[in-house]
Tab-separated table of C-alpha atoms in Angstrom:
chain	number	residue	atom	x	y	z
A	15	VAL	CA	-73.025	95.939	-111.659
A	16	ARG	CA	-73.656	95.245	-107.967
A	17	GLY	CA	-70.137	96.494	-107.087
A	18	LYS	CA	-70.708	99.714	-108.986
A	19	ARG	CA	-73.955	100.317	-107.087
A	20	LEU	CA	-72.190	99.827	-103.723
A	21	ALA	CA	-69.434	102.256	-104.725
A	22	THR	CA	-71.972	104.864	-105.784
A	23	ALA	CA	-73.883	104.513	-102.484
A	24	PHE	CA	-70.622	104.865	-100.428
A	25	SER	CA	-69.679	108.010	-102.352
A	26	ALA	CA	-73.070	109.546	-101.705
A	27	LEU	CA	-72.777	108.794	-97.988
A	28	CYS	CA	-69.366	110.503	-97.790
A	29	ILE	CA	-70.758	113.625	-99.522
A	30	MET	CA	-73.618	113.786	-97.008
A	31	LEU	CA	-71.207	113.509	-94.037
A	32	LEU	CA	-68.999	116.298	-95.374
A	33	ALA	CA	-72.019	118.524	-95.836
A	34	PHE	CA	-73.170	117.801	-92.272
A	35	VAL	CA	-69.776	118.629	-90.781
A	36	SER	CA	-69.602	121.853	-92.776
A	37	ALA	CA	-73.037	122.880	-91.556
A	38	CYS	CA	-72.168	122.169	-87.941
A	39	SER	CA	-69.000	124.257	-88.153
A	40	LYS	CA	-70.867	127.398	-89.213
A	41	GLY	CA	-72.494	129.819	-86.749
A	42	LYS	CA	-75.878	131.348	-87.200
A	43	THR	CA	-77.395	134.787	-86.699
A	44	GLU	CA	-80.424	135.410	-84.569
A	45	ASN	CA	-82.532	134.811	-87.759
A	46	GLY	CA	-80.887	131.464	-88.328
A	47	ALA	CA	-78.633	132.646	-91.179
A	48	GLU	CA	-75.178	131.120	-91.413
A	49	THR	CA	-72.356	133.552	-90.513
A	50	GLY	CA	-69.137	131.379	-90.823
A	51	ALA	CA	-67.803	132.646	-87.356
A	52	PRO	CA	-66.231	130.108	-84.946
A	53	PRO	CA	-68.149	129.174	-81.818
A	54	GLN	CA	-67.444	131.108	-78.596
A	55	VAL	CA	-64.650	129.583	-76.414
A	56	LEU	CA	-65.740	128.770	-72.884
A	57	SER	CA	-63.607	129.924	-69.924
A	58	VAL	CA	-61.349	127.404	-68.185
A	59	SER	CA	-61.272	126.853	-64.441
A	60	ALA	CA	-57.876	126.622	-62.735
A	61	LEU	CA	-56.229	127.321	-59.396
A	62	MET	CA	-53.969	130.343	-59.433
A	63	ALA	CA	-50.912	131.279	-57.407
A	64	LYS	CA	-48.429	134.120	-57.089
A	65	ALA	CA	-44.805	133.692	-58.160
A	66	GLU	CA	-42.720	134.192	-55.005
A	67	ALA	CA	-39.392	136.013	-54.699
A	68	ARG	CA	-36.766	133.993	-52.840
A	69	THR	CA	-33.032	134.219	-52.169
A	70	ILE	CA	-30.990	131.165	-53.071
A	71	GLU	CA	-27.338	130.178	-52.827
A	72	ARG	CA	-25.781	128.856	-56.010
A	73	THR	CA	-23.725	125.737	-55.359
A	74	VAL	CA	-21.546	123.210	-57.167
A	75	GLU	CA	-21.509	119.629	-55.895
A	76	THR	CA	-18.366	117.592	-55.383
A	77	THR	CA	-17.628	114.151	-53.962
A	78	GLY	CA	-14.394	112.752	-52.649
A	79	THR	CA	-12.489	111.323	-49.710
A	80	LEU	CA	-11.412	112.966	-46.470
A	81	ASP	CA	-7.673	112.697	-45.869
A	82	ALA	CA	-5.526	113.700	-42.915
A	83	SER	CA	-4.128	117.201	-43.292
A	84	ASP	CA	-0.715	115.825	-42.286
A	85	GLU	CA	0.755	112.391	-41.607
A	86	ALA	CA	4.093	110.881	-40.646
A	87	LEU	CA	5.662	107.447	-40.439
A	88	VAL	CA	7.704	107.278	-37.228
A	89	GLY	CA	10.671	104.926	-37.569
A	90	SER	CA	13.645	103.968	-35.437
A	91	GLU	CA	17.071	105.173	-36.543
A	92	ALA	CA	18.657	102.767	-34.080
A	93	ALA	CA	18.631	98.985	-34.177
A	94	GLY	CA	17.899	97.090	-30.978
A	95	THR	CA	15.216	95.861	-28.644
A	96	VAL	CA	12.112	97.954	-28.064
A	97	GLU	CA	12.206	98.681	-24.317
A	98	LYS	CA	9.061	100.759	-23.794
A	99	LEU	CA	5.995	101.902	-25.722
A	100	PHE	CA	4.272	104.975	-24.327
A	101	VAL	CA	1.376	105.266	-26.824
A	102	ASP	CA	-0.928	102.960	-28.716
A	103	LEU	CA	-3.622	102.996	-31.390
A	104	GLY	CA	-5.859	106.067	-31.187
A	105	ASP	CA	-3.725	107.959	-28.669
A	106	ARG	CA	-3.163	111.637	-29.340
A	107	VAL	CA	0.335	113.081	-29.107
A	108	LYS	CA	1.923	116.494	-29.460
A	109	ALA	CA	4.997	117.198	-31.533
A	110	GLY	CA	8.038	116.250	-29.443
A	111	ASP	CA	6.257	113.757	-27.168
A	112	VAL	CA	8.220	110.541	-26.444
A	113	MET	CA	6.443	107.593	-28.068
A	114	ALA	CA	8.895	104.713	-27.510
A	115	ILE	CA	12.427	103.856	-26.343
A	116	VAL	CA	14.837	101.359	-27.880
A	117	ASP	CA	17.540	99.638	-25.770
A	118	GLN	CA	19.993	102.402	-24.790
A	119	ARG	CA	22.840	100.448	-23.117
A	120	GLU	CA	25.142	100.294	-26.121
A	121	ALA	CA	24.459	103.931	-26.965
A	122	GLU	CA	25.299	104.972	-23.389
A	123	LEU	CA	28.612	103.061	-23.519
A	124	ASN	CA	29.493	104.729	-26.800
A	125	ILE	CA	28.827	108.145	-25.271
A	126	ARG	CA	31.088	107.377	-22.306
A	127	ASP	CA	33.885	106.148	-24.534
A	128	SER	CA	33.598	109.130	-26.840
A	129	ALA	CA	33.461	111.534	-23.919
A	130	ALA	CA	36.656	110.033	-22.449
A	131	THR	CA	38.426	110.315	-25.790
A	132	PHE	CA	37.299	113.931	-26.086
A	133	ASP	CA	38.559	114.780	-22.593
A	134	SER	CA	41.947	113.228	-23.353
A	135	ALA	CA	42.199	115.081	-26.645
A	136	GLU	CA	41.268	118.317	-24.942
A	137	LYS	CA	44.036	117.868	-22.347
A	138	THR	CA	46.537	117.070	-25.087
A	139	VAL	CA	45.593	120.290	-26.862
A	140	LEU	CA	46.211	122.290	-23.699
A	141	LYS	CA	49.613	120.629	-23.218
A	142	GLU	CA	50.613	121.185	-26.841
A	143	LEU	CA	49.443	124.764	-26.630
A	144	ALA	CA	51.751	125.412	-23.667
A	145	ARG	CA	54.650	123.760	-25.510
A	146	LYS	CA	53.947	125.835	-28.611
A	147	GLU	CA	53.834	129.087	-26.660
A	148	ASP	CA	57.069	128.219	-24.820
A	149	SER	CA	58.838	127.365	-28.095
A	150	ALA	CA	57.596	130.586	-29.663
A	151	ALA	CA	58.951	132.615	-26.742
A	152	SER	CA	62.348	130.857	-26.993
A	153	LEU	CA	62.472	131.509	-30.745
A	154	LYS	CA	61.811	135.181	-30.149
A	155	ARG	CA	64.697	135.405	-27.665
A	156	TYR	CA	67.069	133.576	-29.979
A	157	GLU	CA	66.111	135.871	-32.844
A	158	GLU	CA	67.365	138.870	-30.809
A	159	LEU	CA	70.519	137.015	-29.773
A	160	TYR	CA	71.160	135.933	-33.359
A	161	LYS	CA	70.861	139.506	-34.583
A	162	GLU	CA	73.523	140.523	-32.013
A	163	ALA	CA	75.689	137.545	-33.049
A	164	LEU	CA	75.514	136.109	-29.546
A	165	VAL	CA	74.366	132.646	-30.797
A	166	SER	CA	75.453	130.638	-33.765
A	167	GLN	CA	73.439	129.880	-36.850
A	168	ALA	CA	73.123	126.235	-35.801
A	169	GLN	CA	71.753	127.166	-32.387
A	170	PHE	CA	69.216	129.544	-33.908
A	171	ASP	CA	68.112	126.955	-36.482
A	172	GLY	CA	67.672	124.331	-33.769
A	173	VAL	CA	65.390	126.585	-31.701
A	174	LYS	CA	63.451	127.541	-34.812
A	175	THR	CA	62.904	123.871	-35.705
A	176	GLN	CA	61.690	123.107	-32.187
A	177	SER	CA	59.172	125.956	-32.460
A	178	GLU	CA	57.891	124.687	-35.777
A	179	VAL	CA	57.538	121.118	-34.416
A	180	ALA	CA	55.655	122.428	-31.384
A	181	ALA	CA	53.253	124.357	-33.641
A	182	ALA	CA	52.669	121.299	-35.830
A	183	SER	CA	52.034	119.136	-32.769
A	184	TYR	CA	49.511	121.677	-31.513
A	185	ASN	CA	47.680	121.697	-34.844
A	186	GLU	CA	47.631	117.903	-34.870
A	187	ALA	CA	46.226	117.874	-31.333
A	188	LEU	CA	43.524	120.310	-32.453
A	189	SER	CA	42.567	117.984	-35.320
A	190	ARG	CA	42.349	115.030	-32.954
A	191	LEU	CA	40.162	117.126	-30.646
A	192	GLU	CA	37.812	117.971	-33.520
A	193	GLY	CA	37.609	114.293	-34.432
A	194	ALA	CA	36.872	113.352	-30.837
A	195	LYS	CA	34.221	116.074	-30.691
A	196	ALA	CA	32.577	114.745	-33.862
A	197	ARG	CA	32.569	111.185	-32.501
A	198	LEU	CA	31.043	112.394	-29.238
A	199	SER	CA	28.308	114.253	-31.163
A	200	MET	CA	27.640	111.131	-33.230
A	201	SER	CA	27.379	109.028	-30.064
A	202	LYS	CA	24.924	111.490	-28.581
A	203	LYS	CA	22.946	111.446	-31.810
A	204	LYS	CA	22.774	107.641	-31.764
A	205	PHE	CA	21.636	107.811	-28.161
A	206	SER	CA	18.872	110.275	-29.084
A	207	ASP	CA	17.883	107.926	-31.907
A	208	THR	CA	16.882	105.380	-29.272
A	209	VAL	CA	14.151	107.800	-28.136
A	210	LEU	CA	11.303	107.988	-30.653
A	211	LYS	CA	9.534	111.350	-30.567
A	212	ALA	CA	6.439	112.519	-32.410
A	213	PRO	CA	7.419	114.705	-35.378
A	214	ILE	CA	3.908	116.189	-35.621
A	215	SER	CA	0.851	116.565	-33.424
A	216	GLY	CA	-1.769	113.957	-34.249
A	217	GLU	CA	-3.226	110.551	-33.466
A	218	VAL	CA	-1.627	107.121	-33.660
A	219	SER	CA	-3.295	105.367	-36.575
A	220	LYS	CA	-1.092	102.263	-36.508
A	221	ARG	CA	1.451	100.554	-34.232
A	222	TYR	CA	3.848	98.202	-36.020
A	223	VAL	CA	5.889	96.711	-33.133
A	224	SER	CA	5.503	95.424	-29.568
A	225	ALA	CA	7.645	95.916	-26.458
A	226	GLY	CA	10.541	93.465	-26.388
A	227	GLU	CA	10.649	93.106	-30.159
A	228	VAL	CA	14.031	93.399	-31.872
A	229	ILE	CA	13.979	95.871	-34.731
A	230	ARG	CA	16.425	97.008	-37.362
A	231	ALA	CA	17.410	100.574	-38.146
A	232	GLN	CA	14.849	102.450	-40.267
A	233	SER	CA	12.080	100.069	-39.161
A	234	PRO	CA	8.622	101.725	-38.939
A	235	VAL	CA	7.187	101.810	-35.427
A	236	PHE	CA	4.128	104.113	-35.595
A	237	ARG	CA	2.021	105.932	-38.151
A	238	LEU	CA	0.685	109.340	-37.134
A	239	VAL	CA	-2.146	111.296	-38.736
A	240	SER	CA	-3.231	114.818	-37.956
A	241	SER	CA	-7.027	115.048	-38.067
A	242	ARG	CA	-7.778	118.312	-36.278
A	243	SER	CA	-8.415	119.492	-39.796
A	244	LEU	CA	-8.972	117.256	-42.804
A	245	LYS	CA	-8.502	117.613	-46.530
A	246	LEU	CA	-11.411	116.868	-48.839
A	247	ARG	CA	-9.971	115.829	-52.171
A	248	GLY	CA	-12.732	115.759	-54.773
A	249	THR	CA	-13.629	116.646	-58.337
A	250	ILE	CA	-16.024	119.020	-60.065
A	251	PRO	CA	-17.493	118.767	-63.593
A	252	GLU	CA	-15.739	120.691	-66.348
A	253	ALA	CA	-18.751	122.965	-66.881
A	254	PHE	CA	-18.404	124.451	-63.360
A	255	VAL	CA	-14.654	125.133	-63.450
A	256	PRO	CA	-15.023	128.939	-63.899
A	257	LEU	CA	-17.257	129.116	-60.814
A	258	VAL	CA	-14.938	127.464	-58.273
A	259	LEU	CA	-12.084	129.477	-56.740
A	260	PRO	CA	-9.825	129.180	-53.662
A	261	GLY	CA	-11.369	130.819	-50.615
A	262	GLN	CA	-14.958	129.809	-51.332
A	263	GLU	CA	-16.985	128.144	-48.598
A	264	ILE	CA	-17.916	124.469	-48.834
A	265	THR	CA	-20.500	122.523	-46.834
A	266	VAL	CA	-19.534	118.889	-46.246
A	267	THR	CA	-21.695	115.915	-45.238
A	268	VAL	CA	-20.760	112.293	-44.539
A	269	ALA	CA	-22.944	109.196	-44.237
A	270	ALA	CA	-21.871	108.572	-40.636
A	271	TYR	CA	-23.539	111.798	-39.433
A	272	GLY	CA	-26.538	112.019	-41.741
A	273	ASP	CA	-27.571	115.613	-42.466
A	274	ARG	CA	-25.051	117.187	-40.075
A	275	GLN	CA	-23.046	119.796	-41.954
A	276	PHE	CA	-19.356	120.630	-41.605
A	277	LYS	CA	-18.012	123.902	-42.963
A	278	GLY	CA	-14.758	124.185	-44.867
A	279	ILE	CA	-12.818	126.376	-47.291
A	280	ILE	CA	-11.585	125.630	-50.819
A	281	LYS	CA	-7.776	125.736	-50.621
A	282	ARG	CA	-6.551	124.499	-53.974
A	283	VAL	CA	-7.929	124.095	-57.489
A	284	GLY	CA	-6.167	121.777	-59.938
A	285	PRO	CA	-4.351	123.236	-62.967
A	286	GLU	CA	-5.826	120.891	-65.586
A	287	VAL	CA	-8.994	118.967	-66.457
A	288	ASN	CA	-8.807	115.180	-66.625
A	289	PRO	CA	-9.480	114.411	-70.304
A	290	SER	CA	-10.963	110.981	-69.574
A	291	THR	CA	-13.474	112.088	-66.906
A	292	ARG	CA	-13.826	115.786	-67.884
A	293	THR	CA	-13.443	116.747	-64.228
A	294	LEU	CA	-11.097	119.012	-62.266
A	295	ASP	CA	-9.419	118.125	-58.968
A	296	ILE	CA	-10.015	120.387	-55.980
A	297	GLU	CA	-8.890	120.355	-52.349
A	298	ALA	CA	-10.750	121.830	-49.377
A	299	LEU	CA	-9.682	122.182	-45.753
A	300	VAL	CA	-12.358	121.065	-43.268
A	301	PRO	CA	-11.772	121.934	-39.567
A	302	ASN	CA	-12.371	118.987	-37.233
A	303	PRO	CA	-11.878	120.325	-33.678
A	304	ASP	CA	-14.127	117.675	-32.093
A	305	ASN	CA	-12.313	114.897	-33.976
A	306	VAL	CA	-15.634	113.404	-35.143
A	307	LEU	CA	-14.607	113.196	-38.796
A	308	LYS	CA	-12.190	110.419	-39.674
A	309	PRO	CA	-9.658	110.213	-42.501
A	310	GLY	CA	-10.998	107.898	-45.191
A	311	PHE	CA	-14.659	108.997	-44.914
A	312	PHE	CA	-16.471	109.359	-48.238
A	313	ALA	CA	-17.848	112.902	-48.311
A	314	ARG	CA	-20.161	115.089	-50.356
A	315	GLY	CA	-19.587	118.803	-50.598
A	316	LEU	CA	-21.576	121.791	-51.806
A	317	ILE	CA	-19.374	124.678	-52.901
A	318	ILE	CA	-21.138	128.013	-52.492
A	319	THR	CA	-20.375	129.989	-55.667
A	320	GLY	CA	-22.787	132.900	-55.212
A	321	LYS	CA	-26.128	134.178	-53.948
A	322	ASP	CA	-29.082	135.343	-56.072
A	323	GLU	CA	-31.909	137.444	-54.655
A	324	THR	CA	-35.524	137.920	-55.824
A	325	VAL	CA	-35.504	134.672	-57.772
A	326	PRO	CA	-39.041	133.701	-58.950
A	327	PHE	CA	-40.454	130.460	-57.532
A	328	VAL	CA	-43.791	128.917	-58.524
A	329	PRO	CA	-45.671	125.821	-57.298
A	330	THR	CA	-44.526	122.618	-58.963
A	331	GLY	CA	-48.127	122.199	-60.173
A	332	ALA	CA	-47.763	125.391	-62.232
A	333	VAL	CA	-45.052	123.891	-64.436
A	334	TYR	CA	-46.048	121.918	-67.503
A	335	SER	CA	-43.579	119.866	-69.562
A	336	PHE	CA	-44.242	118.090	-72.809
A	337	ALA	CA	-42.003	116.975	-75.695
A	338	GLY	CA	-38.985	118.695	-74.180
A	339	VAL	CA	-40.761	122.039	-73.722
A	340	THR	CA	-41.344	123.410	-70.215
A	341	LYS	CA	-43.740	126.265	-69.650
A	342	VAL	CA	-46.015	128.073	-67.228
A	343	PHE	CA	-49.193	130.055	-67.863
A	344	VAL	CA	-49.090	133.634	-66.577
A	345	ILE	CA	-52.590	135.040	-65.977
A	346	LYS	CA	-53.228	138.715	-66.706
A	347	ASP	CA	-56.675	140.297	-66.917
A	348	GLY	CA	-58.179	136.815	-66.874
A	349	VAL	CA	-56.256	135.637	-69.961
A	350	ALA	CA	-53.560	132.918	-69.954
A	351	SER	CA	-50.220	133.716	-71.560
A	352	GLU	CA	-47.885	130.805	-72.298
A	353	ARG	CA	-44.290	131.455	-71.094
A	354	PRO	CA	-41.403	129.028	-71.828
A	355	VAL	CA	-39.187	128.570	-68.742
A	356	LYS	CA	-36.311	126.550	-67.373
A	357	THR	CA	-36.599	125.051	-63.925
A	358	GLY	CA	-33.885	125.128	-61.272
A	359	VAL	CA	-33.684	124.661	-57.513
A	360	ARG	CA	-36.601	123.032	-55.683
A	361	GLN	CA	-37.634	124.184	-52.227
A	362	GLY	CA	-40.472	122.121	-50.822
A	363	ASP	CA	-43.418	122.305	-53.213
A	364	LEU	CA	-41.961	125.321	-55.041
A	365	VAL	CA	-39.516	125.348	-57.938
A	366	GLU	CA	-37.279	128.062	-59.381
A	367	VAL	CA	-38.212	129.197	-62.901
A	368	ALA	CA	-36.025	131.154	-65.284
A	369	GLY	CA	-37.711	132.919	-68.150
A	370	ASP	CA	-40.307	135.630	-68.703
A	371	VAL	CA	-41.812	135.216	-65.238
A	372	LYS	CA	-41.347	137.787	-62.453
A	373	PRO	CA	-42.076	137.632	-58.720
A	374	GLY	CA	-45.666	138.729	-58.163
A	375	ASP	CA	-46.966	137.345	-61.462
A	376	THR	CA	-50.128	135.259	-61.215
A	377	VAL	CA	-49.735	131.778	-62.656
A	378	ALA	CA	-52.136	128.901	-63.252
A	379	ALA	CA	-51.439	126.091	-60.808
A	380	SER	CA	-53.855	123.388	-62.011
A	381	ASN	CA	-55.761	122.139	-65.052
A	382	LEU	CA	-52.761	122.940	-67.275
A	383	LEU	CA	-53.744	120.302	-69.845
A	384	ASN	CA	-56.808	122.376	-70.819
A	385	LEU	CA	-54.964	125.706	-70.952
A	386	PHE	CA	-53.495	127.338	-74.046
A	387	ASP	CA	-52.112	130.717	-75.021
A	388	GLY	CA	-55.009	133.188	-74.950
A	389	ALA	CA	-57.352	130.987	-72.930
A	390	LYS	CA	-59.822	132.842	-70.688
A	391	LEU	CA	-59.833	131.964	-67.024
A	392	ASN	CA	-63.029	131.554	-65.072
A	393	PRO	CA	-63.284	134.599	-62.752
A	394	ALA	CA	-64.884	132.432	-60.073
A	395	VAL	CA	-61.787	130.229	-59.785
A	396	ASN	CA	-60.166	129.425	-56.466
A	397	SER	CA	-56.720	130.955	-55.895
A	398	ARG	CA	-53.712	130.461	-53.596
A	399	ASP	CA	-51.296	133.215	-52.590
């Protein structure tokens, strides 16, 4: 019985509370009669600001490594002792500059021997040529005499054979001369191999040998890199592939020089996307006339893909995000209108907004938590232009 009484009392209390809430929610006329109209909404105070029009460059970011635009491994074609080194680590050379010399004594002796053989062969050719011409002249005379029956067949055949032998000897002498010429050229080539010249213009990045060291043929002696311009080899995300083309400008920064910017040009764009990283390889050429950039630097690049003008920017305080929805409140005639937007580039305390917001629109820049679509703004509010 006691439990039933408590339940009855609790039910009565709930009915009284519901009646009280219902009464409070109803408006009244001047005579005190209930009207059922909602209470008047008070205006909200908020700072206001104008959406600014700005011009921005659209960019795609890439990271990668700076490589030399050209490089060469300078080796010795000749075996022997390194006599002289004319350059060392960090030295700059031009194409054709002498970098080192290998012992030339044997090469010089080979040239002298080959030159002597060539001279002898040349003299032999001249002698055989004279013999050939003399035999040819004799054959011609004997041909006339043979036609007139003034010499016998045996005599004519003997002169003819001598002429043929002389011609064969001349041809053989010519062959020996060509062989001697080839050997002389080879000796000169081996002599030139003892002089190591720079194949490209660049800087010495490594020296492999020392003066007095005995080296074998094909041994590396120097490594050259050309760094007057460098290649930035990097990647870009798959989503930005349509935006990046050869010829576009790129701004490069490296940790060694902080915010200092180096300008370059996109030279090559890879033909395929890496399926494991979903990125595309690119290559940019970065001029380096002062030689301050070094091959191997890690670099960041911003590829300029376009320029947009009259882009609306609003204060960061005018943007409200909640539950994945980003919006601003545009104020017109003292009433707030909720506009969904997407944010983009930040410039100081302003942020780019994309959506139904235009430059010159007035937006609420504070007290966004208390604003809603249709809210009235206090006309006495402070504003910022």
